[in-house]
Amino acid sequence: MSNDTYILTTKDFTILEALCDNWQGRSDRLVALCRHKIQKAIVVFRDDLPADVASLNSRVRFRVRGGESDIRVISTGQATGPVGLFLPITTLRGLALLGLREGQEIAFENTNGVGETMLLEAVEYQPEASRRERQMIGQEAGRSPLRQHLRLVSGGMDGRQGQLTGASDGFDDQGPSAA
């Protein structure tokens, strides 16, 4: 295993601990990689996680053994969705990507005992960074002058005919619903 520094949120770290504690039925290589990540982790609060670090539910672009780029969402393995969209941390590749920074590589042995090297090319979406951006937008909106908002009034058409008249040129298109 290479590049022995991984950055994990407190939540991701706790999930890895639970994964290692419940090792029954998991491959020895998965448990070894999980323990290695826990031992070498730098644990941060979610607000302090750099935007270029792969965390749970991040959409990442990566390469395996210098091959084609692939894009997946790192998940806990409990997500339901289209096949090929998620990469669970209950697999060696999913676990390997967790906590990596953009440009960082990790080497490990796959389930067949063959060495693999993975490169995290980019973190295309990270929930923690997205949350911080939404908070900043909310703070900026709070500082801006108040804008008028559309207000719905119940019974606003009471006392009126409620019928709209056609155009003054006599053309009254009823639209597709009239067909």
Coordinates of N, CA and C in Angstrom, one line a residue:
M1 N 0.9 -1.2 0.0 CA 0.0 0.0 0.0 C 0.9 1.2 0.0
S2 N 0.5 2.3 -0.8 CA 1.3 3.4 -0.9 C 0.5 4.7 -0.4
N3 N 1.3 5.8 -0.4 CA 0.7 7.1 0.0 C -0.1 6.9 1.3
D4 N 0.6 6.7 2.4 CA -0.1 6.3 3.7 C -0.8 7.4 4.4
T5 N -1.3 8.4 3.8 CA -2.1 9.4 4.5 C -3.5 9.5 3.9
Y6 N -4.5 9.3 4.7 CA -5.9 9.3 4.2 C -6.6 10.3 5.1
I7 N -7.5 11.1 4.5 CA -8.3 12.1 5.2 C -9.7 11.6 5.3
L8 N -10.2 11.4 6.5 CA -11.6 10.9 6.7 C -12.4 11.8 7.6
T9 N -13.7 11.9 7.3 CA -14.5 12.6 8.2 C -14.8 11.7 9.4
T10 N -15.3 12.3 10.5 CA -15.6 11.5 11.7 C -16.6 10.4 11.3
K11 N -17.6 10.8 10.5 CA -18.6 9.8 10.1 C -18.0 8.6 9.3
D12 N -17.1 9.0 8.3 CA -16.5 7.9 7.5 C -15.6 7.0 8.3
F13 N -14.9 7.6 9.3 CA -14.0 6.9 10.1 C -14.8 5.9 11.0
T14 N -15.9 6.3 11.5 CA -16.8 5.5 12.3 C -17.3 4.3 11.5
I15 N -17.7 4.6 10.3 CA -18.2 3.5 9.4 C -17.2 2.5 9.1
L16 N -15.9 3.0 8.9 CA -14.8 2.0 8.7 C -14.6 1.2 9.9
E17 N -14.6 1.8 11.1 CA -14.5 1.0 12.3 C -15.5 -0.1 12.4
A18 N -16.8 0.3 12.1 CA -17.8 -0.7 12.2 C -17.6 -1.8 11.1
L19 N -17.1 -1.5 10.0 CA -16.8 -2.4 8.9 C -15.8 -3.4 9.4
C20 N -14.7 -2.9 10.0 CA -13.6 -3.8 10.5 C -14.1 -4.6 11.7
D21 N -15.0 -4.1 12.5 CA -15.5 -4.9 13.7 C -16.4 -6.0 13.3
N22 N -17.1 -5.8 12.2 CA -18.0 -6.9 11.7 C -17.4 -7.5 10.4
W23 N -16.2 -8.1 10.6 CA -15.4 -8.7 9.5 C -15.9 -10.0 9.0
Q24 N -16.8 -10.7 9.7 CA -17.3 -12.0 9.2 C -17.8 -11.9 7.8
G25 N -17.4 -12.8 7.0 CA -17.8 -12.9 5.6 C -17.1 -12.0 4.6
R26 N -16.2 -11.2 5.2 CA -15.4 -10.3 4.3 C -14.1 -10.9 4.0
S27 N -13.5 -10.5 2.9 CA -12.2 -11.0 2.5 C -11.1 -10.5 3.5
D28 N -10.1 -11.2 3.6 CA -9.0 -10.8 4.5 C -8.3 -9.5 3.9
R29 N -8.2 -9.4 2.6 CA -7.6 -8.2 2.0 C -8.5 -7.0 2.3
L30 N -9.8 -7.1 2.3 CA -10.6 -6.0 2.6 C -10.4 -5.5 4.0
V31 N -10.4 -6.5 4.9 CA -10.2 -6.1 6.4 C -8.8 -5.5 6.6
A32 N -7.8 -6.0 5.9 CA -6.4 -5.5 6.1 C -6.4 -4.1 5.5
L33 N -7.0 -3.8 4.4 CA -7.0 -2.4 3.8 C -7.8 -1.5 4.8
C34 N -8.9 -2.0 5.3 CA -9.8 -1.2 6.2 C -9.0 -0.8 7.5
R35 N -8.3 -1.8 8.1 CA -7.5 -1.5 9.2 C -6.3 -0.5 8.9
H36 N -5.7 -0.7 7.8 CA -4.6 0.2 7.3 C -5.1 1.6 7.2
K37 N -6.3 1.8 6.6 CA -6.9 3.1 6.5 C -7.2 3.8 7.8
I38 N -7.7 3.0 8.8 CA -8.0 3.5 10.1 C -6.7 3.9 10.8
Q39 N -5.7 3.1 10.7 CA -4.4 3.4 11.4 C -3.7 4.7 10.8
K40 N -3.9 4.9 9.5 CA -3.2 6.0 8.9 C -4.0 7.2 8.6
A41 N -5.2 7.2 9.2 CA -6.2 8.3 8.9 C -5.9 9.5 9.7
I42 N -6.2 10.6 9.0 CA -6.3 11.9 9.6 C -7.8 12.2 9.7
V43 N -8.3 12.3 10.9 CA -9.8 12.5 11.0 C -10.1 13.9 11.2
V44 N -11.1 14.4 10.4 CA -11.5 15.8 10.5 C -13.0 15.9 10.6
F45 N -13.5 17.0 11.0 CA -14.9 17.3 11.0 C -15.3 17.5 9.5
R46 N -16.6 17.3 9.2 CA -17.1 17.5 7.8 C -16.8 18.9 7.3
D47 N -16.9 19.9 8.1 CA -16.7 21.2 7.7 C -15.3 21.5 7.3
D48 N -14.4 20.7 7.8 CA -12.9 20.9 7.6 C -12.3 20.0 6.5
L49 N -13.2 19.2 5.9 CA -12.7 18.3 4.9 C -12.4 19.1 3.6
P50 N -11.1 19.0 3.1 CA -10.8 19.6 1.8 C -11.7 19.1 0.7
A51 N -12.0 20.0 -0.2 CA -13.0 19.7 -1.3 C -12.4 18.7 -2.3
D52 N -11.1 18.4 -2.3 CA -10.5 17.5 -3.2 C -10.3 16.1 -2.6
V53 N -11.0 15.8 -1.5 CA -10.8 14.5 -0.9 C -12.1 13.7 -1.1
A54 N -11.9 12.4 -1.4 CA -13.1 11.5 -1.6 C -13.7 11.0 -0.3
S55 N -14.9 11.3 -0.1 CA -15.6 10.9 1.1 C -16.8 10.1 0.7
L56 N -17.5 9.5 1.6 CA -18.7 8.7 1.3 C -19.7 9.6 0.5
N57 N -20.3 9.1 -0.5 CA -21.3 9.7 -1.4 C -20.7 10.8 -2.3
S58 N -19.4 10.8 -2.4 CA -18.7 11.6 -3.4 C -18.7 10.9 -4.7
R59 N -18.8 11.8 -5.8 CA -18.7 11.3 -7.2 C -17.3 11.5 -7.6
V60 N -16.6 10.4 -7.9 CA -15.2 10.5 -8.2 C -14.8 9.9 -9.6
R61 N -13.8 10.5 -10.2 CA -13.2 10.0 -11.4 C -11.8 9.4 -11.1
F62 N -11.6 8.1 -11.5 CA -10.4 7.4 -11.1 C -10.0 6.5 -12.3
R63 N -8.7 6.0 -12.2 CA -8.2 5.1 -13.1 C -7.6 3.9 -12.3
V64 N -7.8 2.7 -12.9 CA -7.2 1.5 -12.3 C -6.1 1.0 -13.3
R65 N -4.9 0.8 -12.8 CA -3.8 0.3 -13.5 C -3.5 1.2 -14.8
G66 N -3.7 2.5 -14.7 CA -3.5 3.3 -15.9 C -4.5 3.2 -17.0
G67 N -5.6 2.5 -16.8 CA -6.6 2.3 -17.9 C -7.5 3.5 -18.1
E68 N -8.6 3.2 -18.6 CA -9.6 4.2 -18.9 C -10.2 4.8 -17.6
S69 N -10.5 6.1 -17.6 CA -11.2 6.7 -16.5 C -12.5 6.2 -16.3
D70 N -12.9 6.1 -15.0 CA -14.2 5.6 -14.6 C -14.8 6.6 -13.6
I71 N -16.1 6.8 -13.6 CA -16.8 7.7 -12.7 C -17.8 6.9 -11.9
R72 N -17.7 7.0 -10.6 CA -18.6 6.3 -9.7 C -18.9 7.1 -8.4
V73 N -19.9 6.8 -7.7 CA -20.2 7.4 -6.4 C -19.8 6.4 -5.3
I74 N -19.0 6.8 -4.4 CA -18.5 6.0 -3.3 C -19.7 5.8 -2.3
S75 N -20.1 4.6 -2.0 CA -21.3 4.4 -1.2 C -20.9 3.4 -0.1
T76 N -21.9 3.2 0.9 CA -21.7 2.3 1.9 C -22.1 0.9 1.5
G77 N -22.7 0.8 0.3 CA -23.1 -0.5 -0.2 C -24.6 -0.8 0.0
Q78 N -25.2 0.2 0.7 CA -26.7 0.0 1.0 C -27.5 0.8 0.0
A79 N -26.9 1.5 -0.9 CA -27.7 2.3 -1.8 C -28.3 1.4 -2.9
T80 N -29.5 1.8 -3.3 CA -30.1 1.1 -4.4 C -30.1 2.1 -5.6
G81 N -29.8 1.6 -6.7 CA -29.8 2.5 -7.9 C -29.3 1.7 -9.1
P82 N -29.1 2.4 -10.2 CA -28.6 1.7 -11.4 C -27.3 1.0 -11.2
V83 N -27.2 -0.1 -11.8 CA -25.9 -0.9 -11.7 C -24.8 -0.1 -12.3
G84 N -23.7 -0.1 -11.7 CA -22.5 0.6 -12.2 C -22.4 2.1 -11.8
L85 N -23.4 2.6 -11.1 CA -23.4 4.0 -10.6 C -22.6 4.1 -9.3
F86 N -22.7 3.1 -8.4 CA -22.1 3.1 -7.1 C -20.9 2.2 -7.0
L87 N -20.0 2.6 -6.2 CA -18.8 1.8 -5.8 C -18.8 1.7 -4.3
P88 N -19.3 0.5 -3.8 CA -19.4 0.4 -2.3 C -18.0 0.3 -1.6
I89 N -17.9 0.7 -0.4 CA -16.7 0.6 0.4 C -16.5 -0.9 0.9
T90 N -17.5 -1.7 0.6 CA -17.4 -3.1 0.9 C -16.7 -3.9 -0.2
T91 N -16.2 -3.1 -1.2 CA -15.3 -3.7 -2.2 C -13.9 -3.1 -2.0
L92 N -12.9 -3.8 -2.5 CA -11.6 -3.2 -2.4 C -11.4 -1.9 -3.1
R93 N -11.9 -1.8 -4.3 CA -11.7 -0.5 -5.0 C -12.5 0.6 -4.4
G94 N -13.7 0.4 -3.9 CA -14.4 1.5 -3.2 C -13.7 1.9 -1.9
L95 N -13.3 1.0 -1.2 CA -12.6 1.3 0.1 C -11.2 2.0 -0.2
A96 N -10.5 1.5 -1.3 CA -9.3 2.1 -1.6 C -9.4 3.6 -1.9
L97 N -10.5 4.0 -2.6 CA -10.7 5.4 -3.0 C -11.0 6.3 -1.8
L98 N -11.7 5.8 -0.8 CA -12.1 6.6 0.3 C -10.9 7.2 1.1
G99 N -11.0 8.6 1.2 CA -10.0 9.3 1.9 C -8.8 9.8 1.1
L100 N -8.8 9.4 -0.2 CA -7.7 9.9 -1.1 C -8.0 11.3 -1.5
R101 N -6.9 12.0 -1.8 CA -6.9 13.3 -2.4 C -6.7 13.2 -3.9
E102 N -7.2 14.2 -4.6 CA -7.0 14.2 -6.1 C -5.5 14.1 -6.4
G103 N -5.2 13.2 -7.3 CA -3.8 13.0 -7.7 C -3.1 12.0 -6.9
Q104 N -3.7 11.5 -5.8 CA -3.1 10.5 -5.0 C -3.4 9.1 -5.5
E105 N -2.4 8.2 -5.4 CA -2.5 6.8 -5.8 C -2.5 5.9 -4.6
I106 N -3.0 4.7 -4.8 CA -3.0 3.7 -3.7 C -2.7 2.4 -4.4
A107 N -1.9 1.6 -3.8 CA -1.6 0.2 -4.4 C -2.0 -0.8 -3.4
F108 N -2.7 -1.9 -3.8 CA -3.1 -2.9 -3.0 C -3.3 -4.2 -3.8
E109 N -3.5 -5.3 -3.1 CA -3.7 -6.6 -3.8 C -5.2 -6.8 -4.0
N110 N -5.7 -7.1 -5.2 CA -7.1 -7.4 -5.4 C -7.5 -8.8 -4.8
T111 N -8.7 -9.2 -5.0 CA -9.1 -10.5 -4.4 C -8.4 -11.7 -5.0
N112 N -7.8 -11.5 -6.2 CA -7.1 -12.6 -6.9 C -5.6 -12.6 -6.5
G113 N -5.2 -11.6 -5.6 CA -3.8 -11.5 -5.2 C -2.9 -10.7 -6.2
V114 N -3.6 -10.1 -7.2 CA -2.8 -9.3 -8.2 C -2.8 -7.9 -7.7
G115 N -1.6 -7.3 -7.9 CA -1.4 -5.9 -7.4 C -2.1 -4.9 -8.3
E116 N -2.8 -4.0 -7.7 CA -3.5 -3.0 -8.5 C -3.1 -1.6 -7.9
T117 N -3.0 -0.7 -8.8 CA -2.8 0.7 -8.5 C -3.9 1.6 -9.0
M118 N -4.5 2.4 -8.1 CA -5.6 3.2 -8.4 C -5.2 4.7 -8.2
L119 N -5.6 5.5 -9.2 CA -5.3 7.0 -9.1 C -6.6 7.7 -9.0
L120 N -6.8 8.5 -8.0 CA -8.0 9.4 -7.9 C -7.7 10.6 -8.8
E121 N -8.3 10.8 -9.9 CA -8.1 11.9 -10.8 C -8.8 13.1 -10.3
A122 N -10.1 13.0 -9.9 CA -10.9 14.2 -9.5 C -12.0 13.8 -8.6
V123 N -12.4 14.7 -7.7 CA -13.6 14.6 -6.9 C -14.6 15.5 -7.6
E124 N -15.5 15.0 -8.3 CA -16.5 15.8 -9.1 C -17.6 16.3 -8.3
Y125 N -17.9 15.7 -7.2 CA -18.9 16.1 -6.3 C -18.6 15.6 -4.9
Q126 N -18.6 16.4 -3.9 CA -18.4 16.0 -2.5 C -19.5 16.6 -1.7
P127 N -20.3 15.8 -0.9 CA -21.4 16.3 -0.2 C -21.0 17.4 0.8
E128 N -19.8 17.2 1.5 CA -19.4 18.2 2.5 C -19.1 19.6 1.8
A129 N -18.5 19.6 0.7 CA -18.2 20.8 0.0 C -19.5 21.5 -0.5
S130 N -20.4 20.7 -1.0 CA -21.7 21.1 -1.5 C -22.5 21.8 -0.3
R131 N -22.4 21.2 0.8 CA -23.1 21.7 2.0 C -22.5 23.1 2.4
R132 N -21.2 23.2 2.4 CA -20.6 24.5 2.7 C -21.0 25.5 1.7
E133 N -21.1 25.2 0.4 CA -21.5 26.1 -0.6 C -22.9 26.6 -0.4
R134 N -23.8 25.7 -0.1 CA -25.2 26.1 0.2 C -25.3 27.0 1.4
Q135 N -24.5 26.7 2.4 CA -24.5 27.6 3.6 C -24.0 29.0 3.3
M136 N -22.9 29.1 2.4 CA -22.4 30.4 2.0 C -23.4 31.2 1.2
I137 N -24.1 30.5 0.3 CA -25.2 31.1 -0.5 C -26.3 31.6 0.4
G138 N -26.6 30.8 1.4 CA -27.7 31.3 2.4 C -27.2 32.5 3.2
Q139 N -26.0 32.5 3.6 CA -25.4 33.7 4.3 C -25.4 34.9 3.4
E140 N -25.0 34.8 2.2 CA -25.0 35.9 1.3 C -26.4 36.4 1.0
A141 N -27.4 35.5 0.9 CA -28.7 35.9 0.6 C -29.3 36.7 1.8
G142 N -28.8 36.3 3.0 CA -29.3 37.0 4.2 C -28.7 38.4 4.3
R143 N -27.6 38.7 3.6 CA -27.0 40.0 3.6 C -27.6 40.9 2.5
S144 N -28.2 40.3 1.5 CA -28.7 41.1 0.4 C -30.0 41.8 0.8
P145 N -30.3 42.9 0.1 CA -31.6 43.6 0.4 C -32.7 42.7 0.1
L146 N -33.8 42.8 0.8 CA -35.0 42.0 0.6 C -35.6 42.2 -0.7
R147 N -36.0 41.1 -1.4 CA -36.6 41.2 -2.7 C -38.1 40.9 -2.5
Q148 N -38.9 41.5 -3.4 CA -40.3 41.2 -3.3 C -40.5 39.7 -3.8
H149 N -41.4 39.0 -3.2 CA -41.7 37.7 -3.5 C -43.2 37.6 -4.0
L150 N -43.5 36.7 -4.9 CA -44.8 36.5 -5.3 C -45.7 36.0 -4.2
R151 N -46.8 36.6 -4.0 CA -47.7 36.1 -2.9 C -49.0 35.7 -3.5
L152 N -49.4 34.5 -3.1 CA -50.7 33.9 -3.6 C -51.8 34.4 -2.7
V153 N -52.9 34.9 -3.3 CA -54.0 35.3 -2.5 C -55.2 34.4 -2.8
S154 N -55.7 33.8 -1.8 CA -56.9 33.0 -1.9 C -58.1 33.8 -2.3
G155 N -58.8 33.3 -3.3 CA -60.0 34.1 -3.8 C -59.7 35.4 -4.5
G156 N -58.6 35.5 -5.1 CA -58.2 36.7 -5.8 C -59.0 37.0 -7.0
M157 N -59.7 36.1 -7.5 CA -60.6 36.3 -8.7 C -62.1 36.5 -8.3
D158 N -62.4 36.5 -7.0 CA -63.8 36.7 -6.6 C -64.3 38.0 -7.0
G159 N -65.5 38.0 -7.5 CA -66.1 39.3 -7.9 C -65.8 39.6 -9.4
R160 N -65.0 38.8 -10.0 CA -64.7 39.1 -11.4 C -65.4 38.0 -12.3
Q161 N -65.4 38.3 -13.6 CA -66.0 37.3 -14.5 C -65.2 36.0 -14.5
G162 N -63.9 36.1 -14.5 CA -63.0 35.0 -14.5 C -62.8 34.5 -15.9
Q163 N -63.3 35.3 -16.9 CA -63.0 34.9 -18.3 C -62.1 35.9 -18.9
L164 N -61.2 35.3 -19.7 CA -60.2 36.2 -20.4 C -60.8 36.4 -21.8
T165 N -60.5 37.6 -22.3 CA -61.0 37.9 -23.7 C -59.9 37.6 -24.7
G166 N -60.3 37.3 -25.9 CA -59.3 37.0 -27.0 C -58.5 38.2 -27.4
A167 N -57.6 38.1 -28.3 CA -56.8 39.2 -28.8 C -57.7 40.1 -29.6
S168 N -57.2 41.4 -29.7 CA -58.0 42.4 -30.4 C -58.1 42.2 -31.9
D169 N -57.2 41.4 -32.5 CA -57.2 41.1 -33.9 C -58.2 40.0 -34.3
G170 N -58.9 39.5 -33.3 CA -59.9 38.5 -33.6 C -59.4 37.1 -33.6
F171 N -58.1 36.9 -33.5 CA -57.5 35.6 -33.5 C -57.5 35.1 -32.0
D172 N -58.2 34.0 -31.8 CA -58.3 33.4 -30.4 C -57.9 32.0 -30.5
D173 N -56.6 31.7 -30.3 CA -56.0 30.4 -30.4 C -56.3 29.6 -29.0
Q174 N -57.0 28.5 -29.1 CA -57.4 27.7 -28.0 C -56.2 26.8 -27.5
G175 N -55.2 26.7 -28.3 CA -54.0 25.9 -27.9 C -54.3 24.4 -28.1
P176 N -53.3 23.6 -27.8 CA -53.4 22.1 -28.0 C -54.5 21.4 -27.2
S177 N -54.9 22.0 -26.1 CA -56.0 21.3 -25.3 C -57.3 21.4 -26.0
A178 N -57.5 22.3 -27.0 CA -58.8 22.4 -27.6 C -59.0 21.4 -28.7
A179 N -57.9 20.7 -29.1 CA -58.0 19.8 -30.2 C -58.7 18.5 -29.9

